[in-house]
Structure formats: structure tokens, C-alpha cells
Coordinates of C-alpha atoms and ligand atoms in Angstrom, one line a residue:
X1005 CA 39.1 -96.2 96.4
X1006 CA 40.9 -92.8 96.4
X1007 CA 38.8 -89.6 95.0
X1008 CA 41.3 -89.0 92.5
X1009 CA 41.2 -92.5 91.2
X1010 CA 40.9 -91.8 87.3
X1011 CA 40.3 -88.7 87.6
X1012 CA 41.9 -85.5 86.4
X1013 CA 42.2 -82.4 88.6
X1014 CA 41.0 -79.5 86.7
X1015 CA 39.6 -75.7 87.8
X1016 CA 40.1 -77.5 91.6
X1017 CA 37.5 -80.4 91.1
X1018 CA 38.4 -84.1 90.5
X1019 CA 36.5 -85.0 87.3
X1020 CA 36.4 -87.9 84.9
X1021 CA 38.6 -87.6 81.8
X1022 CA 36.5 -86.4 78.8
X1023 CA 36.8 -89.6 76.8
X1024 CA 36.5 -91.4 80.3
X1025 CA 39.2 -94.0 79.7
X1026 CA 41.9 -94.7 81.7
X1027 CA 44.9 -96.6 82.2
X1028 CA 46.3 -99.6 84.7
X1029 CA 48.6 -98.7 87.7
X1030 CA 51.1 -101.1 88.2
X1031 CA 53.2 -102.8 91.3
X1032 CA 56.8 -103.1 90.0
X1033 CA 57.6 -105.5 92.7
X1034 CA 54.8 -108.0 92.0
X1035 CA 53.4 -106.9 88.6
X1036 CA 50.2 -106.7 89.9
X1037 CA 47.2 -104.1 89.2
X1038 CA 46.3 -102.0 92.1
X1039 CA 44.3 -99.4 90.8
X1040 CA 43.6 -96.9 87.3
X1041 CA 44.5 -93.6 86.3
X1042 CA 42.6 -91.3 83.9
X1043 CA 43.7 -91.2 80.6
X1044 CA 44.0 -88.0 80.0
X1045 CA 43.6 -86.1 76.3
X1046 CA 43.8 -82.9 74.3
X1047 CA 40.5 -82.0 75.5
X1048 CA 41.3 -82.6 78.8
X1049 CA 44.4 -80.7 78.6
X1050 CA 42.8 -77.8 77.0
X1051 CA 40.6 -77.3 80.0
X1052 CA 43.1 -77.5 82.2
X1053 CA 44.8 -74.5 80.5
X1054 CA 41.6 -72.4 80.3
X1055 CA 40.6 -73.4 84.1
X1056 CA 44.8 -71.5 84.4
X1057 CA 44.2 -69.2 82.6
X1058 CA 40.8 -67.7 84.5
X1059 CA 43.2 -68.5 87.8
X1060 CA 45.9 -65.9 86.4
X1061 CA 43.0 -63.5 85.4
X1062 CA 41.2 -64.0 89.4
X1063 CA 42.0 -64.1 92.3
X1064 CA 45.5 -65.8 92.1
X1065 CA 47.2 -63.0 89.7
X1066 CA 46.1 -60.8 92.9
X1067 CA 47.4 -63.1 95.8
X1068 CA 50.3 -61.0 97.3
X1069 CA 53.9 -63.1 97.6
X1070 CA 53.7 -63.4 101.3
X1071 CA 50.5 -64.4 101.2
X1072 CA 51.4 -67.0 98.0
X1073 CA 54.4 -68.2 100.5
X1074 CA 52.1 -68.8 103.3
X1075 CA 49.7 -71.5 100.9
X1076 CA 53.0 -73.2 99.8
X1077 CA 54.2 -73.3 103.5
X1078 CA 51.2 -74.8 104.4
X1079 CA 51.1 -77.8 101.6
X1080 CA 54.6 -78.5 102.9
X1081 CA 53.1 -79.0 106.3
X1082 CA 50.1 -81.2 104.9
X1083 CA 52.5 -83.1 103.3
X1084 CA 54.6 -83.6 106.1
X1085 CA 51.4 -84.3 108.1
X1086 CA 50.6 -87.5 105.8
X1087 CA 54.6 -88.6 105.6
X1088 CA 53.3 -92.5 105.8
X1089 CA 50.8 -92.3 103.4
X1090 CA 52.8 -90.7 100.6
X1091 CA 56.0 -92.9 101.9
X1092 CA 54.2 -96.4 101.2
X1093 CA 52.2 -94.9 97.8
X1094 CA 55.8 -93.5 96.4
X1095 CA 57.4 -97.1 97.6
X1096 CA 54.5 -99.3 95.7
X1097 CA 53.9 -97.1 92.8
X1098 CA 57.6 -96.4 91.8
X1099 CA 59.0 -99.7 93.2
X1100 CA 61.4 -97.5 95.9
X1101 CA 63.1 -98.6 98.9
X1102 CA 60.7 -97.8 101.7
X1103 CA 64.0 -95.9 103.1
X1104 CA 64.1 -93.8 100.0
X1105 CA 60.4 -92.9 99.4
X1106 CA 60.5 -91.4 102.8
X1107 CA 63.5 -89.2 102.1
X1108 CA 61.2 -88.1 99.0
X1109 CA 58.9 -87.3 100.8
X1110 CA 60.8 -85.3 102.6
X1111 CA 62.5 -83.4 99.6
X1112 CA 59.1 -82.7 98.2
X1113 CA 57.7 -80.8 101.8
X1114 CA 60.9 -79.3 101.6
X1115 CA 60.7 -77.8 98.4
X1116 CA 57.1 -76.2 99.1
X1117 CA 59.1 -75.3 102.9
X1118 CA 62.3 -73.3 101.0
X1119 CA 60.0 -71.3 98.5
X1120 CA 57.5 -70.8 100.5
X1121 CA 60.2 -68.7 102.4
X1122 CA 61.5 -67.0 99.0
X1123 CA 58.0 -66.4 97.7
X1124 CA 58.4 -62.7 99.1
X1125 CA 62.3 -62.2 98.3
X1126 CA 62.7 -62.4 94.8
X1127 CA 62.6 -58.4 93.4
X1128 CA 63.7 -56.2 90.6
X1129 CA 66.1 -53.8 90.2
X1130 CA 66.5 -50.1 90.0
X1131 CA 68.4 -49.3 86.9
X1132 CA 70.6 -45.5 86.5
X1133 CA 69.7 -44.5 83.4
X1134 CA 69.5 -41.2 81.3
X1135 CA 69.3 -37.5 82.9
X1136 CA 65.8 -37.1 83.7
X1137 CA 64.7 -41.0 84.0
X1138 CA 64.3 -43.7 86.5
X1139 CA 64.0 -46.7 85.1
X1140 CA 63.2 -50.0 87.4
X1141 CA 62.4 -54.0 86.4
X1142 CA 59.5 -56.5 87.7
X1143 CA 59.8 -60.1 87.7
X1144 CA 56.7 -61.3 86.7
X1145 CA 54.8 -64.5 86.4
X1146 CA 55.1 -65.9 82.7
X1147 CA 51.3 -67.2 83.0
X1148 CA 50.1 -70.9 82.6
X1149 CA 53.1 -72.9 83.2
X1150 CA 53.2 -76.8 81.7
X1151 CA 55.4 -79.5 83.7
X1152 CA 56.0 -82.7 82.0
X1153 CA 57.7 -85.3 84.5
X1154 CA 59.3 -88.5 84.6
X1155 CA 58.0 -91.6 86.6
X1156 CA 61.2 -92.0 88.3
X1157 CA 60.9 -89.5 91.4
X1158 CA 57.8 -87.5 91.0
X1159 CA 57.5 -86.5 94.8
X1160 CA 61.0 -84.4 94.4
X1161 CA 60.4 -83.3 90.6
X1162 CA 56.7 -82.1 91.8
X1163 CA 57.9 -80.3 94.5
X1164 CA 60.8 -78.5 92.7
X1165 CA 59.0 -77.8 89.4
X1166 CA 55.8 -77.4 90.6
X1167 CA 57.3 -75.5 93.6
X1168 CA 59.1 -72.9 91.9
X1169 CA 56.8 -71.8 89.2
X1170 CA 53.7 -71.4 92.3
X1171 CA 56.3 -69.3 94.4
X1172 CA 56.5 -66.5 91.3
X1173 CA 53.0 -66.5 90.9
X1174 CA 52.5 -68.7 87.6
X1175 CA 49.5 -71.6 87.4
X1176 CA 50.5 -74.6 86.7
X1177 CA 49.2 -77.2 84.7
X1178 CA 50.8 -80.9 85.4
X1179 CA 51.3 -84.3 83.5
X1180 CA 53.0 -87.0 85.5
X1181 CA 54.9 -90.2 84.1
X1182 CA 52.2 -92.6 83.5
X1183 CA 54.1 -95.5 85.2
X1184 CA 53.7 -93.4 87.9
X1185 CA 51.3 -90.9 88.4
X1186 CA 49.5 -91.7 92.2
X1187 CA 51.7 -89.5 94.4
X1188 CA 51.5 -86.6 91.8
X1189 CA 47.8 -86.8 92.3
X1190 CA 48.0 -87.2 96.4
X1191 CA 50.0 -83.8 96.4
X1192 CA 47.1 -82.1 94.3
X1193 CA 44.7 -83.3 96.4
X1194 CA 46.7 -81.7 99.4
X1195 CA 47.2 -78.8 97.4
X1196 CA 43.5 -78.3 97.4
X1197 CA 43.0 -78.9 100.8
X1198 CA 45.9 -76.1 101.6
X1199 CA 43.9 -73.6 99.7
X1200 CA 45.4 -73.0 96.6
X1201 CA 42.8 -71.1 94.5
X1202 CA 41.0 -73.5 91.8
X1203 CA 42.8 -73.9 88.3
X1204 CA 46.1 -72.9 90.3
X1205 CA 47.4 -76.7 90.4
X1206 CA 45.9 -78.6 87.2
X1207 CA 46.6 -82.3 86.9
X1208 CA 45.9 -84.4 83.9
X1209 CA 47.4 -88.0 83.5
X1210 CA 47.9 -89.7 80.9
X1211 CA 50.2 -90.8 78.0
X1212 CA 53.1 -88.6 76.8
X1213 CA 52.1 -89.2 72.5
X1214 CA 48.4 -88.1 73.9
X1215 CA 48.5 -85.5 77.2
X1216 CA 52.1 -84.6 76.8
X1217 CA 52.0 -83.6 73.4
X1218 CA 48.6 -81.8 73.7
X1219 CA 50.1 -80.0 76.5
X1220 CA 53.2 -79.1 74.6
X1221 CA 51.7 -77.7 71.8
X1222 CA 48.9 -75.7 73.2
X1223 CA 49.2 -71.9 72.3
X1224 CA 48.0 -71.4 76.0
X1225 CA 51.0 -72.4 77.6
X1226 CA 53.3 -69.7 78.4
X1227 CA 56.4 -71.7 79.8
X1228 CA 57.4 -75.5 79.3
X1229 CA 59.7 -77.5 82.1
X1230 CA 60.3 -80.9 81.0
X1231 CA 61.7 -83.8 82.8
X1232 CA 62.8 -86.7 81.1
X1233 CA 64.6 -88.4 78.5
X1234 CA 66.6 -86.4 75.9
X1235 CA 64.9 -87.7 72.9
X1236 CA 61.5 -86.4 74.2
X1237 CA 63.5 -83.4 75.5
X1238 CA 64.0 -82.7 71.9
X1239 CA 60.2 -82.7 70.7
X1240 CA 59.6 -80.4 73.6
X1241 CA 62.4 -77.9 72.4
X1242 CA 60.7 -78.4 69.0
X1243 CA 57.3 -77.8 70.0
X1244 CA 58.4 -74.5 72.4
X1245 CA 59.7 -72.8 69.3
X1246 CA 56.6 -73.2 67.4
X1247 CA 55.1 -71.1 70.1
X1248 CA 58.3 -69.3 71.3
X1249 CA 58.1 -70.2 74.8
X1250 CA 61.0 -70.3 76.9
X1251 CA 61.8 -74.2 78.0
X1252 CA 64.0 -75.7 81.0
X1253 CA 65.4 -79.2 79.3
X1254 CA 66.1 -81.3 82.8
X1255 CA 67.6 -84.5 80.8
X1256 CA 69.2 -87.5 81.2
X1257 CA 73.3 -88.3 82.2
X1258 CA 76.4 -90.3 82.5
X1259 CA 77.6 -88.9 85.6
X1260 CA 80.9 -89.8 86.7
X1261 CA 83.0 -90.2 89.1
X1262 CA 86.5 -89.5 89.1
X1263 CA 88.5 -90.9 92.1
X1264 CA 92.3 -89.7 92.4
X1265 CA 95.0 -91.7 93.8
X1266 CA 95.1 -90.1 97.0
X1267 CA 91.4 -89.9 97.6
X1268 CA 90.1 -91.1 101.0
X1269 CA 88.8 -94.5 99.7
X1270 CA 86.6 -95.5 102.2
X1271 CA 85.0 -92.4 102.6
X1272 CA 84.2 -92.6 98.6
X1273 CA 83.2 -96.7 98.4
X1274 CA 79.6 -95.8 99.9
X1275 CA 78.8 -93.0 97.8
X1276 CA 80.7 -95.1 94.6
X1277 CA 78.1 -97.7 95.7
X1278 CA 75.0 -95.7 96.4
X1279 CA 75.1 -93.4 93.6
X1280 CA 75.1 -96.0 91.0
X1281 CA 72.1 -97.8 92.5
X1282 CA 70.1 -95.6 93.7
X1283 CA 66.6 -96.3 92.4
X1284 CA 67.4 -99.4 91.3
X1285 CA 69.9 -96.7 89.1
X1286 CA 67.1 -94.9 87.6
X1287 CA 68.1 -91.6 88.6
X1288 CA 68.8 -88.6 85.8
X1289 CA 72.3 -88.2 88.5
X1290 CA 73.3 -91.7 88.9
X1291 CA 76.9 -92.0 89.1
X1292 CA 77.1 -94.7 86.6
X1293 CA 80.4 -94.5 85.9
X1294 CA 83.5 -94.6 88.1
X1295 CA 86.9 -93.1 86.5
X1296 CA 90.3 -94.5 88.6
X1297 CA 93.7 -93.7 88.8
X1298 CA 95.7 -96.5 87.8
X1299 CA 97.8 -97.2 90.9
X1300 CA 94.5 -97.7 93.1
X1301 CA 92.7 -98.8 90.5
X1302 CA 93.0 -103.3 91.3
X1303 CA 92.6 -102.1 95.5
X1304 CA 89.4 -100.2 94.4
X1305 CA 87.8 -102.8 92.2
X1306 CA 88.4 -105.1 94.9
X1307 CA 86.8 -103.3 97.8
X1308 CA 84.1 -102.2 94.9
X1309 CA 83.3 -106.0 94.1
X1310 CA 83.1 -107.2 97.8
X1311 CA 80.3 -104.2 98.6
X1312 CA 78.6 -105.6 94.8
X1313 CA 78.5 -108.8 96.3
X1314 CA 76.3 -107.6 99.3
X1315 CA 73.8 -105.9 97.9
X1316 CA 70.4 -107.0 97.9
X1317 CA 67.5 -106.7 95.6
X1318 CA 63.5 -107.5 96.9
X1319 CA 60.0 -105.7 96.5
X1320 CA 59.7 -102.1 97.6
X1321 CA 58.1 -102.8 101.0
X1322 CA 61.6 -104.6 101.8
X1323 CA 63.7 -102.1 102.2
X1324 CA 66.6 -103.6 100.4
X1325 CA 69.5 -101.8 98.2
X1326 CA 67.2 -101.9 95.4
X1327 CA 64.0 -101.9 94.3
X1328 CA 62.3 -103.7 91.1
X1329 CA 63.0 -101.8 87.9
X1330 CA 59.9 -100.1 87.3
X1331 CA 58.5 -102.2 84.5
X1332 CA 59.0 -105.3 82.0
X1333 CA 60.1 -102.8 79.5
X1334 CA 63.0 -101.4 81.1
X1335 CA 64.2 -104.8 82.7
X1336 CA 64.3 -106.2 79.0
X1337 CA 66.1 -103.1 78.0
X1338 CA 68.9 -103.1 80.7
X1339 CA 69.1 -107.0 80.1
X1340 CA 70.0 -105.9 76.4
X1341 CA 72.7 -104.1 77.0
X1342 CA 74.3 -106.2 79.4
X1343 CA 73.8 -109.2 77.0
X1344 CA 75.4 -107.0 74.6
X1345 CA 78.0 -106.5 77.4
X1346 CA 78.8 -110.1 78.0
X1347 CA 78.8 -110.7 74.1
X1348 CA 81.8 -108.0 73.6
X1349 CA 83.9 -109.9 76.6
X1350 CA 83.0 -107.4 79.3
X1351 CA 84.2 -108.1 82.8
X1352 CA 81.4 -108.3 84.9
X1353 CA 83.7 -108.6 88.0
X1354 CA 80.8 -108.4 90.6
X1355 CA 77.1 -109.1 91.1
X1356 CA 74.3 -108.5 93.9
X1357 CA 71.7 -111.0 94.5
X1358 CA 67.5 -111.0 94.0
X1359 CA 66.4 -111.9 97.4
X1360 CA 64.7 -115.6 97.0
X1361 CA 61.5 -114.7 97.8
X1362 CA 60.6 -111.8 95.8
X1363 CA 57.7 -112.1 93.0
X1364 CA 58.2 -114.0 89.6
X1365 CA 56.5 -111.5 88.1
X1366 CA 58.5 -108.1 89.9
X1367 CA 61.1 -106.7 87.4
X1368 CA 64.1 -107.5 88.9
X1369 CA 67.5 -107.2 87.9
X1370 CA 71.0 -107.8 89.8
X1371 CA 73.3 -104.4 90.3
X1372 CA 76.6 -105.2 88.5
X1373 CA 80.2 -104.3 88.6
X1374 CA 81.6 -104.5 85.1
X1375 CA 85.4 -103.4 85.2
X1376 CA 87.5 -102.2 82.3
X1377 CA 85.1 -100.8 80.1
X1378 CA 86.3 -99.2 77.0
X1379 CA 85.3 -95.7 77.2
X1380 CA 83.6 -96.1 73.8
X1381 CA 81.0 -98.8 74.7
X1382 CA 77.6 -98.2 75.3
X1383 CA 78.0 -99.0 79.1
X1384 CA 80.0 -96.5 79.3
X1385 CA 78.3 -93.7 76.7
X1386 CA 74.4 -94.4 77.2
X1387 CA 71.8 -94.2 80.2
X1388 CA 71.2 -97.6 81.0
X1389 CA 69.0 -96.7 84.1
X1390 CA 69.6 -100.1 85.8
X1391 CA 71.8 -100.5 88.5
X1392 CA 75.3 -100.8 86.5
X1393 CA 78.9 -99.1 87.6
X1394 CA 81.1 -99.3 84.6
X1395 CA 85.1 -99.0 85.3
X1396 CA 87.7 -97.3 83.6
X1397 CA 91.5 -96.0 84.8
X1398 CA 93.4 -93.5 83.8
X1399 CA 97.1 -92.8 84.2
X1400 CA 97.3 -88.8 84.0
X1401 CA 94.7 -85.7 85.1
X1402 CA 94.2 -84.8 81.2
X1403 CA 93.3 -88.2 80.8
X1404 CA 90.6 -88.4 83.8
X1405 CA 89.2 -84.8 82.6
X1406 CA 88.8 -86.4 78.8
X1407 CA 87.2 -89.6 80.3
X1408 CA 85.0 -87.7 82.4
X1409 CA 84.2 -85.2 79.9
X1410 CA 83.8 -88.3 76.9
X1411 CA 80.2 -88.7 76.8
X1412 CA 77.3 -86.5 75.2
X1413 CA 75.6 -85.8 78.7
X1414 CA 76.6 -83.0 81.7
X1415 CA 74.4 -83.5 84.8
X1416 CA 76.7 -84.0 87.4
X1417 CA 80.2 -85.2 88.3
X1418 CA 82.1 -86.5 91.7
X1419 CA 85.7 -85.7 92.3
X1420 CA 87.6 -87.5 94.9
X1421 CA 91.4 -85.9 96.2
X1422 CA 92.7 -84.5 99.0
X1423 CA 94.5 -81.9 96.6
X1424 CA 92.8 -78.5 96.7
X1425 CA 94.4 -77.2 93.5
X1426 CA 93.8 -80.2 91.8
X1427 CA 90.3 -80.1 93.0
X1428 CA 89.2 -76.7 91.9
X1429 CA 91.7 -77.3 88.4
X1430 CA 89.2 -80.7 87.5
X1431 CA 86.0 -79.4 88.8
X1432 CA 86.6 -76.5 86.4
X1433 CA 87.3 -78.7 83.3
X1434 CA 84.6 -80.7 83.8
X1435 CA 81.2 -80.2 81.8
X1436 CA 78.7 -80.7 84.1
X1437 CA 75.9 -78.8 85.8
X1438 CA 77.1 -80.1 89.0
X1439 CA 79.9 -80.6 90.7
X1440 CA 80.7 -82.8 93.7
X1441 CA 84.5 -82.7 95.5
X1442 CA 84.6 -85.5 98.2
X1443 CA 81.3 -86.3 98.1
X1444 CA 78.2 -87.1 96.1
X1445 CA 74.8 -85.1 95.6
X1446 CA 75.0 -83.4 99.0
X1447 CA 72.5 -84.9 100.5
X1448 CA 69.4 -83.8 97.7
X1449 CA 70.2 -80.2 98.0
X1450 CA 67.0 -78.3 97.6
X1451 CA 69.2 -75.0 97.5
X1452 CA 71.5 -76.0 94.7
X1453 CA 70.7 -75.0 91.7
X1454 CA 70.2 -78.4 89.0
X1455 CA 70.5 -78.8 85.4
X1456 CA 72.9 -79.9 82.8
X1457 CA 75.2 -78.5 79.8
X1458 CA 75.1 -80.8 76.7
X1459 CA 72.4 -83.1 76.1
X1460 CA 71.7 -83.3 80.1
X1461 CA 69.6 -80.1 78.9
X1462 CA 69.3 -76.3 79.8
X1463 CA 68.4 -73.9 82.4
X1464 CA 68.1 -75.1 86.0
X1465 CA 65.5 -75.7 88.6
X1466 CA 65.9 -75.8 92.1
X1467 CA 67.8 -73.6 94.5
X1468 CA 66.6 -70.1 94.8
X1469 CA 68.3 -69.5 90.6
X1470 CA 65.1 -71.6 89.4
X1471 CA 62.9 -68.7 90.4
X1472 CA 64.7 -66.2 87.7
X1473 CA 63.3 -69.2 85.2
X1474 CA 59.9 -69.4 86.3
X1475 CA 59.7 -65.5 86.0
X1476 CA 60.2 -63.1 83.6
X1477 CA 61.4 -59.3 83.5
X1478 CA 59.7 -56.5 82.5
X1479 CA 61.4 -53.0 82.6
X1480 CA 59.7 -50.5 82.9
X1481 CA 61.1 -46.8 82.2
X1482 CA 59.8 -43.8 83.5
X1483 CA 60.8 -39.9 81.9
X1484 CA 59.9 -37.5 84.6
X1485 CA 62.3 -34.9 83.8
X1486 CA 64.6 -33.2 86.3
Ligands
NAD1184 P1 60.4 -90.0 79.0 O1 61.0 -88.9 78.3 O2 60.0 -91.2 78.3 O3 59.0 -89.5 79.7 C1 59.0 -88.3 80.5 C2 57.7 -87.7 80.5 O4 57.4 -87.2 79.1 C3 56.5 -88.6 80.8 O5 55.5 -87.9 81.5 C4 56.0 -89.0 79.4 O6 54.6 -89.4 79.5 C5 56.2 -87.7 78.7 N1 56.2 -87.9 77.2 C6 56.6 -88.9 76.5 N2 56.4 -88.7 75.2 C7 56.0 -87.5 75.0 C8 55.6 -86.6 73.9 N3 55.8 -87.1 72.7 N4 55.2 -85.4 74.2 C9 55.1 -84.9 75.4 N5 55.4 -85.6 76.5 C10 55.8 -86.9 76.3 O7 61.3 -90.4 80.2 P2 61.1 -91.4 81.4 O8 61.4 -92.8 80.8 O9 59.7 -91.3 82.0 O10 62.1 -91.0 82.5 C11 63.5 -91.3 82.4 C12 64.3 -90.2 81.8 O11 64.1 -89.0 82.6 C13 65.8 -90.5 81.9 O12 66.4 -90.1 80.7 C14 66.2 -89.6 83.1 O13 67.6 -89.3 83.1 C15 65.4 -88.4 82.9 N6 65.3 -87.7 84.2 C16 66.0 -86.5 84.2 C17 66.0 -85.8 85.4 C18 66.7 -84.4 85.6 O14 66.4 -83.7 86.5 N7 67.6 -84.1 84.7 C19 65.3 -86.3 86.6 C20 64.6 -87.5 86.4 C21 64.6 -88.2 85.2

């Protein structure tokens, strides 16, 4: 049994939840029960913010930035240092590729690497003023930090979220997705063992109505990132106003793709491919939908359906294309919407296949092709998070731009041309918080700053910019005459 099982992580000490309940964690790929988590609750949460609190007041509001840099630098290395362990718990807990865990893993020790390295660079400015004044700013810590995350990649959302606020000096106070909560908890454990002061890292489990909302509301709380769905995004935004926090909204999206006539085809079909199932296509970034020009646009769905037809769905611990979805909920949802699909006539041109042997009781579901979507369907307007590529072609650049920009979201966008006018002209008109020009997420990109316009959210974490969010300025003014 792990020492966290159940447990929340409070003041640096793994202890039982107050009301001592906790919940089942589930194997996607076989829908069995492989161990519990604490269910976490108000009370629970409010100790976590206190045990923050006294951290800000101690020791930690003291620690230096090189010296906070060195403590992240060295939970990157523990990470690193326990790659397999984190790999396989990542793969069984979220239902990922074993491929894919691993390159979270990565991400995540990353993270802790590239801020542990900006800890001491971020500074204020000297401002000319008045005859007689000098007048500088501070960026300072806001205080107890909450971080509410998703279940869908909680290695790389920990490591940028969590990341960021400990590199200004903030403590954090943590409620993972409870479909997914066991890697969360390895990283705190690792955390303690790198030396992070107690009531630095909190960690409370639990369920989002219970823990999340405690956590959102409490007066404590000094600054609110939230991963996740948009409608919850919204209750977050609520409950930060109530207690006029600032908030980072990091949402969901219907990213396109927008491929141009004279695109270099077969340098776009694997990032077409892998950026629509990716995670099984639970990703905030999947490219779910792919925008064609009309003269390419049979060669493409061709050359699209044959790589469809090849892909390969199995438990976690396979290695396949995908993954199970990550539970019986959201495989009946997808399945709705592509019943829905097939009742409205849609051309599902192209299918991968469940590998014969995987569980009855995994929650499986073949990626799909469907072609000639009307832009106003819900394929093509709402996050399915299954792994579904919905086609559309357009004739003219206004009419790729209006595509593109034709849904409420703006996470991220590809653009595929070999015209460099054209490419800088579209990735301009394009609402997104990203932009991608012959090519697809750059490889993670810890340095990039992420976030979306519309209801993809606000502000952005990651890249060195998230640090400006998990700080705040204080100008100070000084009259000393001449
Ligand atoms: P969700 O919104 O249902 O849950 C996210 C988190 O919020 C969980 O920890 C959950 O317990 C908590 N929560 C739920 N109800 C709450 C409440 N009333 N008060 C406080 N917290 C509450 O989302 P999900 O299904 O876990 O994740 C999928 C969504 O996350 C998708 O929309 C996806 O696009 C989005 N996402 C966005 C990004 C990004 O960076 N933009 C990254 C990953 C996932």
C-alpha cells in the first residue's frame, strides 16, 4: 500500500481525511479497483489553507529565490530519478499509452527543471518619476495559491501550475481530478522528500461539488488556477469575484487545423492524426477538427482514412494509438454524440479498431474519421474528448479564417502553407492562444506561454509569462528630495 493511500497531505504530513471517507481508484483499461483515495472536505481544505498560510508567515516567505530554485531543481531530479514508477502509475491511473505517460513524466521534471532556473530572474523595475523621487516595483508572492486540475494529464498540469506559483514564492494548496488523483499525490510525496518546507505543497483529494468548491470559496485563498471544463470554469470565475481574487481560466477547445492547398501533406498527415487522438482525444489542445482547401480536400481524406484504419486501441500497458477513455461516463457520452452523428447522416468515412483482447469492462471507443461535417454540428462546435477528426473544406482564405474562427473556444490552432505571407496573414486572424505554422504543439513546449481567448479561458501558464500571474506588483515610491 502507498503512504499516501487515502490520505491528504497537509502542513507536510500524510493524514486521514477528517470525515475519514474515501473514494475508489479506477483502471480505465480493465475497470477494475486498484486502490482508494481520501475524500477530501471543507474541513480538510480549510486546514490545508491555514497549514499555507503559517508556511507564508515561516520559514518559506524567507527562503531566498535561489535558494527556492534549488528545492524545485531538486524535485525535478527526484522525479526524474523515479521516471518508471510515475510512467506505469500515470499509464494505469489515467488509461495513457505507456509511450505517452513517459513523455509526461518528462514534461512535469521539466517544468520544476525550467523554473527552477527562473526562480532568481524574475525582478521589478525602476520607474523615473517626479523631481526628487525614485520610485521602483516588487513582484511579490500573492499568498496561498489554490490549483484545481483535471484528470486528464495531471503530471504536466502539476508541474506547470504547481511549478510556477512555488518559483514566485506562493504556497500552494492542490485538488487533483478525482478520476485521477495517484500521480498528483506521488509528486507531493517527492516534494517532501526534496525539502519543501511543511504546508508549502498541500494536497487534498476529493470531489469537485465537495473539495473544489470548499477550496474555491475559502476567504484564505489569495489566487485561484483552474483547469478544466468551461462550465466549472465559470463557478470558479463566480466564486473569485466574491473574494476578488485574481483567476487563470485554462479551459477547454475546438482546435483546428487549417491545411492550405500547397501544404506539405505528408509532413501534416502525422500530426492531423496524432493531435486528434492523443489521449484517447482528451486533451484541452486536441486538434479535433481539420479545415481543407477544396482542391486537396478528396487526396487528403483519403490518405486521412487509410492512417484511421490503422490505428489501434488496447489497455494502457499496450502501448497502442489510444488508450481506454477514462471512464463509463465519458465513453457513453462520446457514444452520444456520434449516435447523434450517424442519425443526422454523417460520413464516418474511417474507423480504427479495439484490439481483440482488451477488457469487456475497459472503456473503449474506436477513433473516427467523419468527413463533411457542417460547421454547425455539434462535432464540429463541442469538446467531445474522444478520439474524433471532424472534416470541413473551404474554397477561399476568408472562408478557412471564418471556419477556423466558427466556434466559441480559442486554445490553439495549426496552419499548414508554404506561403509566408499567408502564414503570418491567417495566424493573425485567428483567435487562439496559440498558434502553430507547419506544425502542431511543438513538441509540449514548457517555454511557451498557454491559455486561450474566448471560452478556452484567460491568462496563461507556462513559459516564463506564467510567472507575472502567479505574482503580483507592489510599487513602492520613495520622496528623498534632491
Ligand atoms: P471538470 O471541469 O469536470 O473538472 C476539473 C476539476 O474541477 C476536477 O478536479 C473537479 O473535481 C473540479 N470540480 C468539479 N466541479 C467543481 C466545483 N463545483 N467546484 C470546484 N471544483 C470542481 O473537467 P474534467 O472533466 O476533469 O476535465 C476535462 C476538461 O478540462 C475539458 O474541458 C478539457 O478541455 C479541460 N482541460 C483544459 C486544459 C487547459 O490547459 N486549457 C488542460 C486539460 C484539460
Amino acid at each position: 500500500m502507498n503512504i499516501f493511500e487515502g490520505k491528504v497531505l497537509i502542513d507536510g504530513n500524510w493524514q486521514d481525511p477528517q470525515s475519514g471517507e474515501t473514494l475508489p481508484v479506477m483502471d480505465p483499461s480493465d475497470g477494475s479497483e486498484f486502490g482508494r483515495i481520501a475524500s477530501g472536505s471543507a474541513i480538510d481544505i480549510d486546514r490545508a489553507v491555514q497549514s499555507a498560510q503559517t508556511a507564508m508567515e515561516g520559514e518559506w516567505g524567507k527562503t531566498i529565490p535561489v535558494e527556492r530554485g534549488r528545492l524545485l531543481h531538486k524535485l525535478s531530479t527526484l522525479i526524474l530519478e523515479h521516471e518508471d514508477e510515475l510512467t506505469e502509475m500515470e499509464a494505469r491511473d489515467v488509461g495513457k499509452p505507456l509511450t505517452q505517460a513517459r513523455v509526461d513524466v518528462r514534461a512535469c521534471a521539466r517544468y520544476f527543471e525550467f523554473y527552477g532556473g527562473a526562480a532568481d530572474k524574475v525582478h521589478g523595475e525602476t520607474i523615473p518619476y517626479l523631481e526628487g523621487y525614485t520610485v521602483l516595483t516588487l513582484r511579490e508572492p500573492h499568498g496561498v495559491t489554490g490549483h484545481i486540475i483535471p484528470w486528464n494529464y495531471p503530471l504536466q498540469i502539476i508541474g506547470r501550475t504547481i511549478g510556477g506559483a512555488l518559483t514566485m514564492g506562493n504556497s500552494c494548496v492542490l485538488k487533483p481530478g478525482e478520476e485521477a488523483s495517484q500521480t498528483a499525490l506521488m509528486v507531493g510525496e517527492l516534494a517532501r522528500q526534496a525539502g519543501f518546507p511543511p504546508g508549502v505543497f498541500n494536497i487534498v483529494p476529493g470531489l469537485g461539488e465537495e473539495a473544489g468548491n470548499a477550496l474555491i470559496h475559502h476567504s484564505g485563498v489569495n489566487h485561484l488556477s483552474f483547469t478544466g471544463s468551461t462550465e466549472v470554469g465559470a463557478l470558479v470565475q463566480q466564486a473569485a469575484a466574491k473574494n476578488a481574487v485574481p483567476v487563470t481560466l485554462e479551459l477547454g477547445g475546438k482546435s483546428p487545423q487549417v491545411v492550405f492547398a500547397d501544404a506539405d501533406l505528408e509532413k501534416a498527415l502525422p500530426f492531423l492524426v496524432n493531435a486528434s487522438i492523443q489521449n484517447c482525444g482528451q486533451t484541452c489542445s486536441a486538434a479535433s477538427r481539420v479545415i481543407v482547401e477544396s482542391s486537396i480536400y478528396e487526396k487528403l481524406m483519403n490518405r486521412l482514412a487509410e492512417r484511421f484504419k490503422e490505428l489501434r486501441v488496447g489497455p494502457a500497458f499496450r502501448d497502442l494509438n489510444c488508450g481506454p477513455l477514462i471512464s463509463p461516463e465519458q465513453k457513453k457520452r462520446v457514444e452520444n454524440y456520434l449516435n447523434q452523428a450517424k442519425a443526422d447522416g454523417l460520413n464516418i468515412s474511417a474507423e480504427g479498431k479495439i484490439v481483440e483482447d482488451a477488457p469487456a469492462e475497459g472503456n473503449y471507443v474506436k477513433p473516427l474519421l467523419i468527413r463533411d461535417v457542417p460547421p454547425e454540428h455539434a462535432v464540429a462546435q463541442e469538446e467531445l474528448f474522444g478520439p474524433v477528426l471532424a472534416a470541413m473544406q473551404f474554397s477561399s482564405e476568408e472562408e478557412a479564417v471564418k471556419l477556423a474562427n466558427g466556434t466559441p473556444f480559442g486554445l490553439v490552432s495549426g496552419i499548414w502553407t508554404n506561403d509566408g505571407a499567408r502564414q503570418f496573414r491567417v495566424a493573425k486572424r485567428i483567435k487562439s492562444g496559440q498558434v502553430f505554422i507547419n506544425n502542431y504543439g511543438a513538441g509540449g513546449g514548457v517555454e511557451l506561454p498557454f491559455g486561450g481567448v474566448k471560452l478556452s479561458g484567460h491568462g496563461r501558464e507556462k513559459g516564463f509569462e506564467a510567472l507575472y500571474g502567479f505574482s503580483v506588483t507592489k510599487t513602492i515610491a520613495i520622496q528623498h528630495g534632491v
